[in-house]
Short mmCIF file of C-alpha atoms in Angstrom, two decimals:
data_model
loop_
_atom_site.label_atom_id
_atom_site.label_comp_id
_atom_site.label_asym_id
_atom_site.label_seq_id
_atom_site.Cartn_x
_atom_site.Cartn_y
_atom_site.Cartn_z
CA UNK R 1 105.37 -136.65 -173.56
CA UNK R 2 108.22 -135.21 -175.54
CA UNK R 3 111.30 -135.26 -173.57
CA UNK R 4 114.55 -132.27 -174.20
CA UNK R 5 117.25 -130.86 -173.32
CA UNK R 6 117.51 -127.13 -171.76
CA UNK R 7 120.69 -125.85 -171.41
CA UNK R 8 122.12 -123.00 -169.28
CA UNK R 9 125.76 -121.30 -170.16
CA UNK R 10 127.01 -119.39 -167.82
CA UNK R 11 130.04 -117.95 -167.45
CA UNK R 12 130.66 -120.02 -164.01
CA UNK R 13 128.36 -122.85 -164.60
CA UNK R 14 126.52 -124.53 -166.66
CA UNK R 15 123.44 -126.09 -166.01
CA UNK R 16 120.88 -128.53 -168.06
CA UNK R 17 117.97 -130.86 -167.53
CA UNK R 18 116.05 -133.33 -169.65
CA UNK R 19 111.92 -132.34 -168.97
CA UNK R 20 109.27 -132.65 -170.72
CA UNK R 21 106.28 -130.72 -172.22
CA UNK R 22 104.91 -129.86 -169.13
CA UNK R 23 108.06 -128.34 -167.95
CA UNK R 24 108.71 -131.00 -165.56
CA UNK R 25 112.74 -131.57 -164.78
CA UNK R 26 113.60 -135.15 -165.28
CA UNK R 27 117.07 -134.90 -164.49
CA UNK R 28 119.35 -132.36 -164.33
CA UNK R 29 122.95 -131.93 -164.30
CA UNK R 30 126.02 -128.71 -164.54
CA UNK R 31 129.88 -128.62 -165.23
CA UNK R 32 131.84 -126.08 -164.72
CA UNK R 33 132.60 -123.60 -167.88
CA UNK R 34 135.84 -121.36 -166.59
CA UNK R 35 137.18 -120.88 -169.84
CA UNK R 36 138.36 -118.02 -171.56
CA UNK R 37 139.02 -117.45 -175.10
CA UNK R 38 139.01 -120.99 -175.81
CA UNK R 39 135.95 -122.32 -178.09
CA UNK R 40 137.18 -125.98 -178.22
CA UNK R 41 136.98 -126.90 -174.80
CA UNK R 42 133.83 -124.83 -173.80
CA UNK R 43 132.05 -126.98 -176.70
CA UNK R 44 133.50 -130.05 -175.12
CA UNK R 45 131.88 -129.49 -171.97
CA UNK R 46 128.64 -128.53 -173.49
CA UNK R 47 128.37 -131.54 -175.20
CA UNK R 48 129.46 -133.63 -172.46
CA UNK R 49 126.80 -132.18 -170.47
CA UNK R 50 124.38 -132.75 -172.99
CA UNK R 51 125.93 -136.61 -173.35
CA UNK R 52 125.66 -137.34 -169.56
CA UNK R 53 121.84 -136.12 -169.46
CA UNK R 54 120.98 -138.22 -172.61
CA UNK R 55 122.55 -141.26 -171.16
CA UNK R 56 120.48 -140.73 -167.73
CA UNK R 57 117.19 -140.07 -169.31
CA UNK R 58 114.54 -143.21 -169.15
CA UNK R 59 113.12 -141.82 -172.90
CA UNK R 60 114.38 -141.01 -175.76
CA UNK R 61 115.48 -137.03 -176.12
CA UNK R 62 114.29 -135.41 -179.36
CA UNK R 63 116.59 -132.22 -179.48
CA UNK R 64 118.62 -129.37 -177.06
CA UNK R 65 117.65 -125.76 -176.48
CA UNK R 66 120.73 -123.66 -175.58
CA UNK R 67 120.70 -120.13 -173.63
CA UNK R 68 123.97 -118.83 -174.29
CA UNK R 69 125.30 -115.59 -172.75
CA UNK R 70 125.60 -112.34 -174.87
CA UNK R 71 124.82 -111.09 -178.33
CA UNK R 72 123.24 -114.17 -180.00
CA UNK R 73 122.53 -115.11 -183.59
CA UNK R 74 120.22 -117.82 -182.96
CA UNK R 75 119.65 -117.99 -186.57
CA UNK R 76 123.40 -119.04 -187.99
CA UNK R 77 124.40 -120.15 -183.94
CA UNK R 78 126.83 -117.75 -183.59
CA UNK R 79 127.96 -116.05 -180.51
CA UNK R 80 128.44 -112.27 -181.66
CA UNK R 81 130.02 -111.29 -178.54
CA UNK R 82 129.97 -112.89 -175.00
CA UNK R 83 132.50 -111.59 -172.76
CA UNK R 84 132.31 -113.97 -169.85
CA UNK R 85 133.88 -116.25 -172.78
CA UNK R 86 136.15 -113.56 -174.70
CA UNK R 87 134.58 -114.90 -177.74
CA UNK R 88 133.75 -112.68 -180.90
CA UNK R 89 131.34 -114.02 -183.59
CA UNK R 90 132.39 -117.67 -182.63
CA UNK R 91 130.45 -120.53 -184.33
CA UNK R 92 128.61 -122.71 -181.72
CA UNK R 93 126.45 -124.14 -183.48
CA UNK R 94 128.95 -126.27 -186.63
CA UNK R 95 131.55 -127.61 -183.46
CA UNK R 96 129.01 -128.55 -181.37
CA UNK R 97 126.33 -130.40 -183.78
CA UNK R 98 129.39 -132.50 -184.90
CA UNK R 99 129.67 -133.77 -181.46
CA UNK R 100 125.81 -133.98 -180.62
CA UNK R 101 123.16 -135.76 -182.90
CA UNK R 102 120.58 -134.33 -182.15
CA UNK R 103 118.33 -130.76 -183.27
CA UNK R 104 120.29 -128.07 -181.48
CA UNK R 105 117.85 -124.24 -181.25
CA UNK R 106 119.81 -121.26 -179.70
CA UNK R 107 119.21 -118.07 -178.00
CA UNK R 108 120.40 -115.37 -175.69
CA UNK R 109 120.23 -116.47 -171.86
CA UNK R 110 118.52 -113.70 -170.77
CA UNK R 111 115.65 -114.46 -173.88
CA UNK R 112 115.50 -118.33 -172.88
CA UNK R 113 115.07 -117.34 -169.23
CA UNK R 114 112.14 -115.16 -170.75
CA UNK R 115 110.62 -117.70 -171.93
CA UNK R 116 111.50 -119.76 -168.95
CA UNK R 117 109.00 -117.52 -166.87
CA UNK R 118 106.61 -117.01 -169.68
CA UNK R 119 106.08 -120.61 -170.64
CA UNK R 120 105.98 -122.05 -167.47
CA UNK R 121 106.51 -119.35 -164.58
CA UNK R 122 104.87 -115.83 -163.55
CA UNK R 123 103.94 -115.21 -167.17
CA UNK R 124 102.29 -118.68 -168.25
CA UNK R 125 99.09 -117.15 -168.49
CA UNK R 126 100.08 -113.47 -170.12
CA UNK R 127 100.58 -113.77 -173.92
CA UNK R 128 102.63 -109.67 -173.61
CA UNK R 129 105.12 -109.33 -170.90
CA UNK R 130 108.39 -108.01 -170.02
CA UNK R 131 110.46 -110.07 -167.89
CA UNK R 132 113.59 -107.65 -166.06
CA UNK R 133 116.12 -109.58 -164.01
CA UNK R 134 118.13 -107.87 -162.35
CA UNK R 135 121.30 -109.19 -161.14
CA UNK R 136 124.85 -108.32 -162.32
CA UNK R 137 122.90 -106.25 -165.05
CA UNK R 138 120.29 -105.40 -166.04
CA UNK R 139 117.90 -106.50 -168.96
CA UNK R 140 114.63 -107.13 -170.48
CA UNK R 141 113.47 -109.90 -172.18
CA UNK R 142 109.84 -108.74 -174.44
CA UNK R 143 106.91 -111.80 -175.13
CA UNK R 144 104.35 -110.27 -177.52
CA UNK R 145 101.61 -112.43 -178.46
CA UNK R 146 103.28 -115.29 -177.55
CA UNK R 147 106.78 -114.67 -179.15
CA UNK R 148 110.11 -113.63 -178.18
CA UNK R 149 111.15 -109.80 -179.66
CA UNK R 150 114.90 -110.36 -180.95
CA UNK R 151 114.85 -107.03 -182.62
CA UNK R 152 116.51 -106.60 -186.33
CA UNK R 153 119.99 -107.92 -185.15
CA UNK R 154 119.10 -109.59 -181.54
CA UNK R 155 119.44 -107.10 -179.44
CA UNK R 156 116.53 -106.28 -178.35
CA UNK R 157 115.72 -105.59 -174.57
CA UNK R 158 118.74 -103.50 -173.16
CA UNK R 159 117.12 -101.42 -170.89
CA UNK R 160 120.35 -101.55 -168.18
CA UNK R 161 121.78 -100.03 -170.58
CA UNK R 162 119.41 -96.46 -170.81
CA UNK R 163 120.88 -93.18 -169.66
CA UNK R 164 118.82 -92.10 -166.56
CA UNK R 165 119.16 -88.15 -166.11
CA UNK R 166 120.86 -87.03 -163.12
CA UNK R 167 122.83 -90.38 -162.82
CA UNK R 168 126.92 -89.91 -163.36
CA UNK R 169 128.48 -93.29 -162.65
CA UNK R 170 130.45 -94.97 -165.28
CA UNK R 171 129.23 -98.11 -166.95
CA UNK R 172 131.21 -101.49 -168.20
CA UNK R 173 129.39 -100.76 -171.93
CA UNK R 174 131.81 -97.32 -172.31
CA UNK R 175 128.81 -94.95 -171.31
CA UNK R 176 127.91 -92.58 -168.37
CA UNK R 177 124.62 -92.86 -165.84
CA UNK R 178 122.91 -96.16 -167.30
CA UNK R 179 120.34 -98.09 -165.28
CA UNK R 180 122.29 -100.73 -164.34
CA UNK R 181 125.11 -98.37 -162.71
CA UNK R 182 122.13 -98.06 -159.92
CA UNK R 183 119.33 -100.87 -160.43
CA UNK R 184 121.50 -103.84 -160.81
CA UNK R 185 123.03 -106.33 -157.72
CA UNK R 186 125.85 -104.29 -158.63
CA UNK R 187 125.04 -100.89 -158.85
CA UNK R 188 123.12 -101.20 -155.50
CA UNK R 189 126.40 -102.53 -153.78
CA UNK R 190 128.30 -99.96 -155.35
CA UNK R 191 126.03 -97.07 -154.55
CA UNK R 192 126.06 -98.51 -150.63
CA UNK R 193 129.73 -98.69 -150.45
CA UNK R 194 130.22 -95.05 -152.32
CA UNK R 195 127.54 -93.83 -149.38
CA UNK R 196 129.11 -95.87 -146.60
CA UNK R 197 132.54 -94.84 -146.88
CA UNK R 198 131.78 -91.17 -147.59
CA UNK R 199 129.42 -91.32 -144.60
CA UNK R 200 132.16 -92.62 -142.10
CA UNK R 201 134.97 -90.47 -143.81
CA UNK R 202 132.57 -88.13 -142.25
CA UNK R 203 131.51 -89.49 -139.16
CA UNK R 204 127.54 -89.29 -139.92
CA UNK R 205 125.76 -90.78 -137.18
CA UNK R 206 123.99 -93.25 -139.36
CA UNK R 207 127.67 -94.70 -140.49
CA UNK R 208 128.88 -95.54 -137.76
CA UNK R 209 131.11 -98.60 -136.98
CA UNK R 210 128.17 -100.45 -135.25
CA UNK R 211 125.78 -99.85 -138.39
CA UNK R 212 124.02 -103.13 -139.85
CA UNK R 213 125.78 -102.40 -143.16
CA UNK R 214 129.16 -101.93 -141.42
CA UNK R 215 128.83 -104.99 -139.46
CA UNK R 216 127.67 -107.88 -142.39
CA UNK R 217 130.21 -106.78 -144.57
CA UNK R 218 132.60 -107.07 -141.63
CA UNK R 219 133.86 -103.55 -141.72
CA UNK R 220 135.19 -104.75 -145.18
CA UNK R 221 133.34 -102.27 -147.71
CA UNK R 222 134.61 -104.14 -150.77
CA UNK R 223 132.63 -107.09 -149.45
CA UNK R 224 129.31 -105.17 -149.26
CA UNK R 225 126.78 -107.26 -151.54
CA UNK R 226 122.98 -106.10 -152.32
CA UNK R 227 122.23 -108.78 -150.24
CA UNK R 228 123.69 -107.18 -147.30
CA UNK R 229 121.96 -103.77 -148.34
CA UNK R 230 118.41 -105.38 -148.01
CA UNK R 231 118.87 -107.18 -144.95
CA UNK R 232 120.07 -103.86 -143.51
CA UNK R 233 116.61 -102.21 -144.98
CA UNK R 234 114.90 -104.83 -143.36
CA UNK R 235 116.43 -103.96 -139.70
CA UNK R 236 116.13 -100.36 -140.07
CA UNK R 237 119.53 -99.34 -141.53
CA UNK R 238 118.66 -95.42 -142.45
CA UNK R 239 121.72 -94.93 -144.70
CA UNK R 240 120.55 -98.62 -146.69
CA UNK R 241 117.56 -97.77 -146.88
CA UNK R 242 118.42 -94.31 -148.64
CA UNK R 243 120.33 -96.77 -151.17
CA UNK R 244 117.60 -99.04 -151.74
CA UNK R 245 115.14 -95.94 -151.86
CA UNK R 246 117.46 -94.57 -154.70
CA UNK R 247 117.76 -98.06 -156.41
CA UNK R 248 114.17 -99.35 -156.39
CA UNK R 249 112.97 -95.33 -157.69
CA UNK R 250 115.86 -96.59 -160.99
CA UNK R 251 113.91 -99.79 -161.15
CA UNK R 252 110.92 -98.68 -161.25
CA UNK R 253 111.69 -95.74 -163.61
CA UNK R 254 113.01 -98.43 -166.03
CA UNK R 255 110.64 -100.49 -165.78
CA UNK R 256 108.10 -97.71 -166.43
CA UNK R 257 110.11 -97.05 -169.63
CA UNK R 258 109.21 -100.81 -170.67
CA UNK R 259 105.73 -100.70 -169.59
CA UNK R 260 104.95 -97.25 -171.98
CA UNK R 261 106.72 -98.50 -174.82
CA UNK R 262 105.65 -102.33 -175.29
CA UNK R 263 102.19 -102.07 -173.30
CA UNK R 264 102.85 -105.42 -171.66
CA UNK R 265 99.97 -107.25 -169.37
CA UNK R 266 102.67 -108.25 -167.24
CA UNK R 267 106.24 -107.52 -165.84
CA UNK R 268 108.58 -110.08 -164.01
CA UNK R 269 111.01 -108.73 -161.98
CA UNK R 270 113.66 -111.92 -161.65
CA UNK R 271 117.11 -112.19 -160.68
CA UNK R 272 119.46 -112.44 -157.48
CA UNK R 273 117.79 -109.09 -156.30
CA UNK R 274 114.41 -110.69 -156.45
CA UNK R 275 115.14 -112.37 -153.31
CA UNK R 276 114.35 -109.51 -151.39
CA UNK R 277 110.69 -110.21 -152.55
CA UNK R 278 107.95 -107.82 -150.87
CA UNK R 279 111.38 -105.62 -149.67
CA UNK R 280 111.40 -104.74 -153.54
CA UNK R 281 108.30 -105.09 -155.24
CA UNK R 282 106.35 -102.43 -153.14
CA UNK R 283 108.53 -99.24 -153.46
CA UNK R 284 109.47 -100.58 -157.46
CA UNK R 285 105.53 -100.69 -157.90
CA UNK R 286 105.08 -97.46 -156.21
CA UNK R 287 108.11 -95.86 -158.40
CA UNK R 288 106.12 -97.28 -161.92
CA UNK R 289 103.07 -95.79 -160.60
CA UNK R 290 104.71 -92.43 -160.60
CA UNK R 291 106.45 -92.63 -163.43
CA UNK R 292 104.44 -95.03 -166.09
CA UNK R 293 101.63 -93.26 -168.16
CA UNK R 294 98.38 -94.08 -166.08
CA UNK R 295 96.35 -95.78 -168.97
CA UNK R 296 98.94 -98.16 -169.54
CA UNK R 297 100.65 -98.67 -166.21
CA UNK R 298 97.51 -99.60 -164.45
CA UNK R 299 96.60 -101.99 -166.91
CA UNK R 300 100.37 -103.85 -166.61
CA UNK R 301 100.93 -105.86 -163.21
CA UNK R 302 104.44 -106.15 -161.56
CA UNK R 303 105.02 -109.68 -160.27
CA UNK R 304 108.14 -111.60 -158.91
CA UNK R 305 109.69 -114.36 -161.15
CA UNK R 306 108.56 -118.07 -160.06
CA UNK R 307 111.67 -120.14 -161.67
CA UNK R 308 114.85 -118.80 -159.44
CA UNK R 309 117.79 -120.64 -161.47
CA UNK R 310 115.66 -123.10 -163.30
CA UNK R 311 114.24 -120.24 -165.63
CA UNK R 312 117.17 -120.41 -167.95
CA UNK R 313 116.69 -124.23 -168.39
CA UNK R 314 113.19 -124.36 -168.70
CA UNK R 315 113.01 -121.88 -171.08
CA UNK R 316 115.91 -123.63 -173.49
CA UNK R 317 113.80 -126.40 -173.53
CA UNK R 318 111.07 -124.19 -174.34
CA UNK R 319 112.80 -122.95 -176.91
CA UNK R 320 113.62 -126.74 -178.29
CA UNK R 321 109.69 -127.74 -178.13
CA UNK R 322 108.77 -124.66 -179.64
CA UNK R 323 110.71 -125.03 -182.59
CA UNK R 324 109.99 -128.48 -183.34
CA UNK R 325 106.23 -127.67 -183.31
CA UNK R 326 107.38 -125.03 -185.86
CA UNK R 327 108.79 -127.34 -187.57
CA UNK R 328 106.19 -129.85 -188.07
CA UNK R 329 103.90 -127.42 -188.99
CA UNK R 330 101.89 -126.92 -185.60
CA UNK R 331 102.35 -123.71 -184.01
CA UNK R 332 100.11 -123.99 -181.42
CA UNK R 333 101.56 -122.71 -178.07
CA UNK R 334 102.78 -124.95 -175.82
CA UNK R 335 100.34 -123.46 -172.95
CA UNK R 336 97.12 -124.62 -174.93
#
């Protein structure tokens, strides 16, 4: 049984695991990554975590798969742009290879999480799927005939920055009215804060200081989160329901675009917002039915992700396993 390391590099923490071909996690570890515009320290911490995991592994480790945030040139091992670390056109492979005597395989962290769900999670029986994590932003990982779709420059899947007619909020990409200004955890919280502040200023009955959302954030609107909004919806807070319905409608609209374009068997919704479970899934499914072309939409099942925070690690490991298979000329699916 082969063992590899999967490394999921985040802006705050990097998580790693020694895993086998069946997706069983044998050893776990993590390190803080709060470094900005300091590639040597970041590389040192990545190498340090890999070394720690190798020492704890009972068997030999054959390769390392790495999911890195931001647009990434997987072939050359170069971070094209990573706002989390303030890196531009940064060579990750060369300095890391000097410290780690193992084959290294890279991709963008969204695609490694997609691969995790595709191989070991909710999409393990689907050869055509789309994975959409709803977190700080919104992206889309696409699997076609069992392989990740990267696009000509590695930027495929930026559904979060498609303009939605009628939306007017500024997006951090510099455009106006993007999907993620409403459909992300950040967007849901922003919309809820704006609606609650307006209602309080107007003295609306559903925004009294005793309202659920107001109570959950302790009266400090800047602390209001998407999780608070979901909890308030479950307690039938009318203003929270309005915000949630708007977000779910936009999420469904975005998924319908992906469904119409890529014709997947499965759409897997992940990220922090998906912890709301059926509270999220049911209205999103209704929205998809409203917007997607019938003949395509009826074939695409919308489900929740299964791997949670482990998707990136497991997908990075799957990336390494698949790359080794291709290099050895086997090219057989991990599922088989």
